[in-house]
Amino acid sequence: AHAAANMLSCHMLLLTKFYLRMSFSKEEQRIMKQYPYPDGQNRCMRLLKFLRDQQLTEFDPETGAPFTGLPTYWIKTILYGMYQEYPHASQGQGDYLGVRVVQALDRLIDACARIDLPSFFLPNCNLLHPEKGSRLVADKIKGTILCEFIR
């Protein structure tokens, strides 16, 4: 029974004809239910996604499709780790909210620069790859979001 309690809920998604991806959306929902909207942890995620959308969005010249280079699951991975470090809602509210946002940005920059962001659910799986431009994302976060946010 103990081993079953530690198992993660996941399902497989078909990406292409030859590739599958594991989805942990049920686990993500479970985590986020612990932090309903007014709580700081949830606000921190919303603020990071807003900053990403406002400051990093570029448009593909051919298709016009928006592209940020910073997937939501990278943000979630950083924040889920921080939720474990700072589990109480008060640690993400008020004066702490800005601190947590800057900490998350610093961690994203560091992970992208090192090209090392272990999956929250599969820690032996690195979410970053050199050919995907992780260092460029780190530079953009430093130069665009972090500088604007700290002003």
Coordinates of C-alpha atoms in Angstrom, one line a residue:
A1 CA 0.0 0.0 0.0
H2 CA 2.9 2.4 0.8
A3 CA 4.4 2.0 -2.7
A4 CA 1.0 2.6 -4.3
A5 CA 0.6 5.9 -2.3
N6 CA 3.9 7.2 -3.9
M7 CA 2.9 6.4 -7.5
L8 CA 2.2 9.3 -9.8
S9 CA -0.9 9.6 -11.9
C10 CA 0.0 10.1 -15.5
H11 CA -1.2 9.3 -19.1
M12 CA 0.5 9.2 -22.5
L13 CA -0.1 11.7 -25.3
L14 CA 0.7 11.0 -28.9
L15 CA 2.9 13.8 -30.2
T16 CA 3.7 12.4 -33.6
K17 CA 3.5 9.1 -35.4
F18 CA 6.6 7.9 -33.5
Y19 CA 6.7 9.9 -30.3
L20 CA 4.7 9.7 -27.1
R21 CA 4.9 12.1 -24.1
M22 CA 3.9 11.5 -20.5
S23 CA 1.4 14.0 -19.1
F24 CA 1.2 14.7 -15.4
S25 CA -1.8 17.0 -15.7
K26 CA -3.7 15.2 -12.9
E27 CA -0.7 15.6 -10.6
E28 CA -0.4 19.2 -11.6
Q29 CA -4.1 19.8 -10.8
R30 CA -3.6 18.0 -7.4
I31 CA -0.7 20.3 -6.6
M32 CA -2.5 23.5 -7.6
K33 CA -5.7 22.5 -5.6
Q34 CA -3.4 23.0 -2.5
Y35 CA -2.9 26.6 -3.5
P36 CA -6.3 28.2 -4.6
Y37 CA -6.2 31.5 -6.5
P38 CA -5.8 34.1 -3.8
D39 CA -2.9 32.2 -2.3
G40 CA 0.5 33.7 -3.2
Q41 CA 1.9 30.5 -4.9
N42 CA -0.9 30.7 -7.5
R43 CA -0.4 34.4 -7.9
C44 CA 3.3 33.9 -8.4
M45 CA 2.6 31.5 -11.3
R46 CA 0.1 33.8 -12.9
L47 CA 2.5 36.8 -12.6
L48 CA 5.4 34.8 -14.1
K49 CA 3.2 33.7 -17.0
F50 CA 2.0 37.3 -17.5
L51 CA 5.6 38.6 -17.5
R52 CA 6.6 35.9 -20.0
D53 CA 3.7 36.7 -22.3
Q54 CA 4.2 40.5 -22.1
Q55 CA 8.0 40.6 -22.3
L56 CA 9.1 37.5 -24.2
T57 CA 6.5 37.0 -26.9
E58 CA 7.7 37.2 -30.4
F59 CA 5.8 36.3 -33.6
D60 CA 6.8 33.9 -36.2
P61 CA 7.4 35.9 -39.4
E62 CA 5.9 33.2 -41.6
T63 CA 2.9 32.1 -39.6
G64 CA 2.3 35.0 -37.3
A65 CA 2.0 32.5 -34.4
P66 CA 3.2 33.8 -31.0
F67 CA 6.3 32.2 -29.5
T68 CA 7.9 32.9 -26.1
G69 CA 10.6 30.3 -25.9
L70 CA 9.7 29.8 -22.3
P71 CA 7.2 26.9 -22.0
T72 CA 4.7 26.9 -19.1
Y73 CA 6.0 23.6 -17.9
W74 CA 9.5 25.1 -17.2
I75 CA 7.8 27.7 -15.0
K76 CA 5.7 25.0 -13.3
T77 CA 8.8 22.9 -12.7
I78 CA 10.6 25.7 -10.9
L79 CA 7.5 26.7 -8.9
Y80 CA 6.6 23.2 -7.8
G81 CA 10.0 22.9 -6.3
M82 CA 9.6 26.2 -4.6
Y83 CA 6.2 25.1 -3.3
Q84 CA 8.0 22.3 -1.5
E85 CA 10.5 24.7 0.0
Y86 CA 7.9 27.3 1.0
P87 CA 4.7 25.3 1.6
H88 CA 2.7 27.9 3.5
A89 CA 0.5 30.3 1.6
S90 CA 1.8 33.2 3.6
Q91 CA 5.3 32.6 2.2
G92 CA 4.1 33.7 -1.2
Q93 CA 1.9 36.6 -0.3
G94 CA 2.3 40.3 0.4
D95 CA 6.0 41.3 0.7
Y96 CA 7.1 37.7 -0.1
L97 CA 5.3 37.6 -3.5
G98 CA 8.0 39.8 -5.2
V99 CA 10.7 37.8 -3.5
R100 CA 9.3 34.5 -4.8
V101 CA 8.9 35.9 -8.4
V102 CA 12.6 37.1 -8.4
Q103 CA 13.7 33.7 -6.9
A104 CA 11.8 31.8 -9.6
L105 CA 13.3 34.0 -12.4
D106 CA 16.8 33.5 -10.9
R107 CA 16.2 29.8 -10.9
L108 CA 15.0 29.8 -14.4
I109 CA 18.0 31.8 -15.6
D110 CA 20.4 29.5 -13.8
A111 CA 18.7 26.3 -15.1
C112 CA 18.7 27.7 -18.7
A113 CA 22.3 28.8 -18.5
R114 CA 23.3 25.4 -17.2
I115 CA 20.9 23.6 -19.6
D116 CA 19.8 21.6 -16.6
L117 CA 16.2 21.6 -15.4
P118 CA 15.2 18.2 -14.0
S119 CA 11.5 17.4 -14.4
F120 CA 9.6 17.8 -11.2
F121 CA 7.9 14.4 -11.7
L122 CA 10.8 12.5 -13.3
P123 CA 13.9 14.0 -11.7
N124 CA 16.3 12.0 -13.9
C125 CA 14.8 13.6 -17.0
N126 CA 16.3 17.0 -18.0
L127 CA 13.7 19.2 -19.7
L128 CA 16.3 21.4 -21.4
H129 CA 18.4 20.6 -24.5
P130 CA 21.2 22.7 -26.0
E131 CA 19.7 22.7 -29.4
K132 CA 16.5 24.3 -28.1
G133 CA 18.1 27.6 -27.3
S134 CA 17.9 27.4 -23.5
R135 CA 20.8 29.9 -23.0
L136 CA 19.0 32.4 -25.3
V137 CA 15.9 32.1 -23.1
A138 CA 18.1 32.7 -20.0
D139 CA 19.6 35.9 -21.6
K140 CA 16.1 37.1 -22.5
I141 CA 14.8 36.6 -19.0
K142 CA 17.8 38.4 -17.6
G143 CA 17.7 41.2 -20.1
T144 CA 14.0 41.7 -20.4
I145 CA 11.9 40.4 -17.5
L146 CA 14.3 40.5 -14.6
C147 CA 15.6 44.0 -15.3
E148 CA 12.0 45.4 -15.8
F149 CA 10.7 43.6 -12.7
I150 CA 13.5 44.8 -10.4
R151 CA 13.2 48.5 -11.4

